[in-house]
Amino acid sequence: MKKFVHTKGFYPLVLTIIFTILLLLTVPFGCIYGSEGDWFSQHVALAEQFRQIFYKTGRILPDYTLLGSGSSIYDISYYGLLRPDVLLSFLFPDISMKYIISSYAVLEMIVAINLCYIWLKRHVFAPFFAFLGALLFSCGGFTYQAHHQIMFVNYLPFLFLALLGIDRMIEKGKHILLIFSLFLLYLHSFYFSVSALFVCLLYFLYCYSRCGKPWKSKTFLKQFMEFCGSVLLSIGMAAVLLLPTGIDLLSNRSGSGNGVTLMELFSGNLSMNSLLYSGYSCGLTLICLYTLFLSIRRKSTRVLGIVLLLCLILNIIPYTLSGFLYIRYKVLIPLVPLLLFLCVHTLEELYEKKIKHNLLLLSCCLIPVFFHSYPKVVVLDFFIMSVGFLVCYLFQRHAPKASIFCYLLFAVFPILVFLTVNKSETYIAAKDNRQELVSKETLADLHLDVNYRFNYLTTPFATVNLTATDDMGSTNLYSSVTNRTYADYFYNAVNNPIRIRNRVALMTDANPFFSYLMGIRYVQTKSDYLPIGYEKIFSNADAVIGENKNVLPIAYTSTALMSNDSYQQLTFPYNLMALTNDTIVPKDSVPKGSDSLGEPDISGGITALGQTWEDTYSFSFKKESSVTIPVDSAYQNKILILSFDVESPKGNEITMDINGTRNKLSGNSAPYPNDNHRFTYILSKADGLKKLKVTYSKGSFSISNIHVFVADPDAIGNGSITPFSADSRIGNAILKGTATLEKDGYFVTSLPYRTGYQAYVDGKQVAVHNVNEGFVGFPLAKGSHHITLLFAPPWKRIGIFISILSILLFFITFAKEKRNTL
């Protein structure tokens, strides 16, 4: 047995077994390793979108997705555009993406844990302490994100490989492992690459300092330049992903999260929630804080320890590492390897009695008690840690040979945290079918017209990133990057409801004006929630498919034009009638002889019911409550528009649902507040709107400035349009076909306007205009014309060129190192 314990594979095997047992204890039977929420709606659904695009185009590097009414592929590249598990899924079309992603996540965690052990083993004399460090790692906060926001942690195996690559570079002058591991790190999570590179720089400087060579020497300059060269080459290899994604981020960047005040920016974080317990931080325990303090006393690790402590305390550091977006401690997760490195190094020296405990520093570990959200947890952690040190001390005095195993006591509390945090999570059932209530085969049999769109109204959060077929688009999109022009139109022009805590998720409800404008001909909904204008064409026990033939196609020609200046005179909801009856175009591009309106005419379309109720009405509910309000028979076949201001005096989250249309005002603590202080509901039903079922969340809130309007659905429609006649085969074009006009007008689409579109009329390129407050269009002379519309993500070709060149340099470096080895 003793011989088996000392074999190389013993500790990795034990670590794998322990972690597997922990997973089995936390994931309920019949569920998979994936959480309800973003994991399901974003990570799984968008990865499936990549797979569908590949099957349709045959391209691993596509340009475009039909989500969000038409978006750059780099809007969603964060979710695994070139990630190995996603690419591998292309070979297995019959295996659900949720199984592939969850399996890959578990495999990555096991690999990361074992790589952690391998790396730590290089820096301790007793492999047991490397085992202990890897065990602490396996219980850390990264395990929570592995089934939640996977890109927060899925780069960790490659970060450990990069640290091993730095060791190899310094010891043997070989760079291949460092370059390749960083390249893979970017493919998995480029958002965290800045923090990961910061960690690599700290580790490189630490390793060089341990060599005993002078800093002001050619040796340091040479090795530092080699390190920087390796990093730059790895970035160049991934330029095809990083460069166009970076340009996309910059062009669509807007304020994210709560604004950061100067006081917050330059304040300290004495709660240490950047380090302790949370899955949105390093997620470690007090043993790492205490050993960090002791590391600062040791000369060899003093500088590294101070830098890490400052990263955990000073808010300006996570703010900087996050690209000056916000103060979020998730960006510090890459620091975990270095924190564990100092932890196991210090524990080993305590065991070997090379250093002594310090009661003052031990007492400092209680400081977070006064600032942390869960002070009792900190006290319990401190108590267990203190008992652990006492037991280790007693055993070292009376049974020194067995005392080393007493250090396993420091894994007790991390295991308890792991079980508590992960066991409380809501996991996805293996049989969950919310993303396919109607099978793909059934949808194919319905022969849906791909010149229109299909939206899911059932379980909107779970289905927000789905397209019904690989050639039919959706107006919805929930991604970390959103086209700003489209988002402004989505929420501020047509006033779709804001269903969740942020404005990033574009999830529409049954808004008849939006449905008409965006060509939403088909909807999947519940049997009692079929919007006005839609007729049932399919139903099963779970869902109904409705069709509305009276909506605009994705592309058409129009001669009923209104200038932007005239449109800007209109307020909500009167602007909706203008958008649906006319095409809004730049003032200086209205063709002569067109049906341009000098002054907007909105009479007869929308009627205000009574005057505005400006009084404030306050409510307080101890639990979720609901009330039913009957609708007057005169308005049952109309569209009811209701809007009012909402305030939460205590800063709590407020949710109000009316007939399935939901609005939410995020609480003050929301990381990405939606600032939805005006709730708007545009309500209708195919069989008549007979009642309003209003459901309120618990809490106190007030409403004021209430407006109620009624719209005539028969008044919606642009009578001047001629549908675009699309070719059956369009190649790489977004649109290709014939457009016809009886007089000068406009070619109009509902494709969100952005840089990258190229339009050709009869083979000649024309300038693309922003029409209808955010969509692609351009003037067109009367007659019949052949139209081609292309999209090329900015800087993609340059990224491809840099990647090819960098990969060639990588193989040249590899061949050179291999030749030197021989």
CSV table of N, CA and C in Angstrom, one decimal, residues 88 152 176 213 239 285 296 321 360 428 435 509 600 645 647 782 822:
chain,number,residue,atom,x,y,z
A,88,LEU,N,-16.4,20.1,-31.9
A,88,LEU,CA,-16.6,18.6,-31.9
A,88,LEU,C,-18.1,18.3,-32.0
A,152,PHE,N,-16.4,31.9,-17.2
A,152,PHE,CA,-15.7,32.4,-16.1
A,152,PHE,C,-14.6,31.5,-15.7
A,176,ILE,N,6.8,26.5,-26.9
A,176,ILE,CA,5.6,26.0,-27.6
A,176,ILE,C,4.5,25.8,-26.6
A,213,LYS,N,19.2,35.7,-10.5
A,213,LYS,CA,19.9,36.5,-11.5
A,213,LYS,C,19.5,38.0,-11.4
A,239,ALA,N,-6.1,35.8,-33.6
A,239,ALA,CA,-6.6,37.1,-34.1
A,239,ALA,C,-7.9,36.9,-34.9
A,285,THR,N,-11.2,30.0,0.9
A,285,THR,CA,-11.6,30.1,2.4
A,285,THR,C,-10.4,30.8,3.1
A,296,ILE,N,3.7,37.0,3.0
A,296,ILE,CA,4.2,38.4,2.9
A,296,ILE,C,5.4,38.5,3.9
A,321,LEU,N,-8.8,45.4,-14.7
A,321,LEU,CA,-8.7,44.1,-15.4
A,321,LEU,C,-10.0,43.7,-16.1
A,360,LEU,N,-1.1,37.6,15.6
A,360,LEU,CA,-1.7,38.8,15.1
A,360,LEU,C,-2.2,38.7,13.7
A,428,ILE,N,-30.7,21.6,-14.6
A,428,ILE,CA,-31.6,21.2,-15.7
A,428,ILE,C,-31.8,19.7,-15.7
A,435,GLN,N,-36.8,23.7,-24.9
A,435,GLN,CA,-36.3,24.3,-26.1
A,435,GLN,C,-36.7,23.5,-27.4
A,509,ASP,N,-42.5,40.2,-26.4
A,509,ASP,CA,-43.8,39.5,-26.2
A,509,ASP,C,-44.7,39.7,-27.4
A,600,PRO,N,-46.9,64.4,-40.0
A,600,PRO,CA,-47.4,63.1,-39.7
A,600,PRO,C,-48.9,63.2,-39.4
A,645,ASP,N,-45.5,54.8,-14.7
A,645,ASP,CA,-44.2,54.9,-13.9
A,645,ASP,C,-44.2,54.0,-12.7
A,647,GLU,N,-41.9,52.9,-9.1
A,647,GLU,CA,-40.8,53.2,-8.2
A,647,GLU,C,-40.8,52.2,-7.1
A,782,LYS,N,-37.7,53.7,-59.7
A,782,LYS,CA,-38.8,52.8,-60.2
A,782,LYS,C,-38.3,51.8,-61.2
A,822,LEU,N,16.9,17.4,-30.7
A,822,LEU,CA,17.6,16.3,-31.3
A,822,LEU,C,19.1,16.6,-31.4
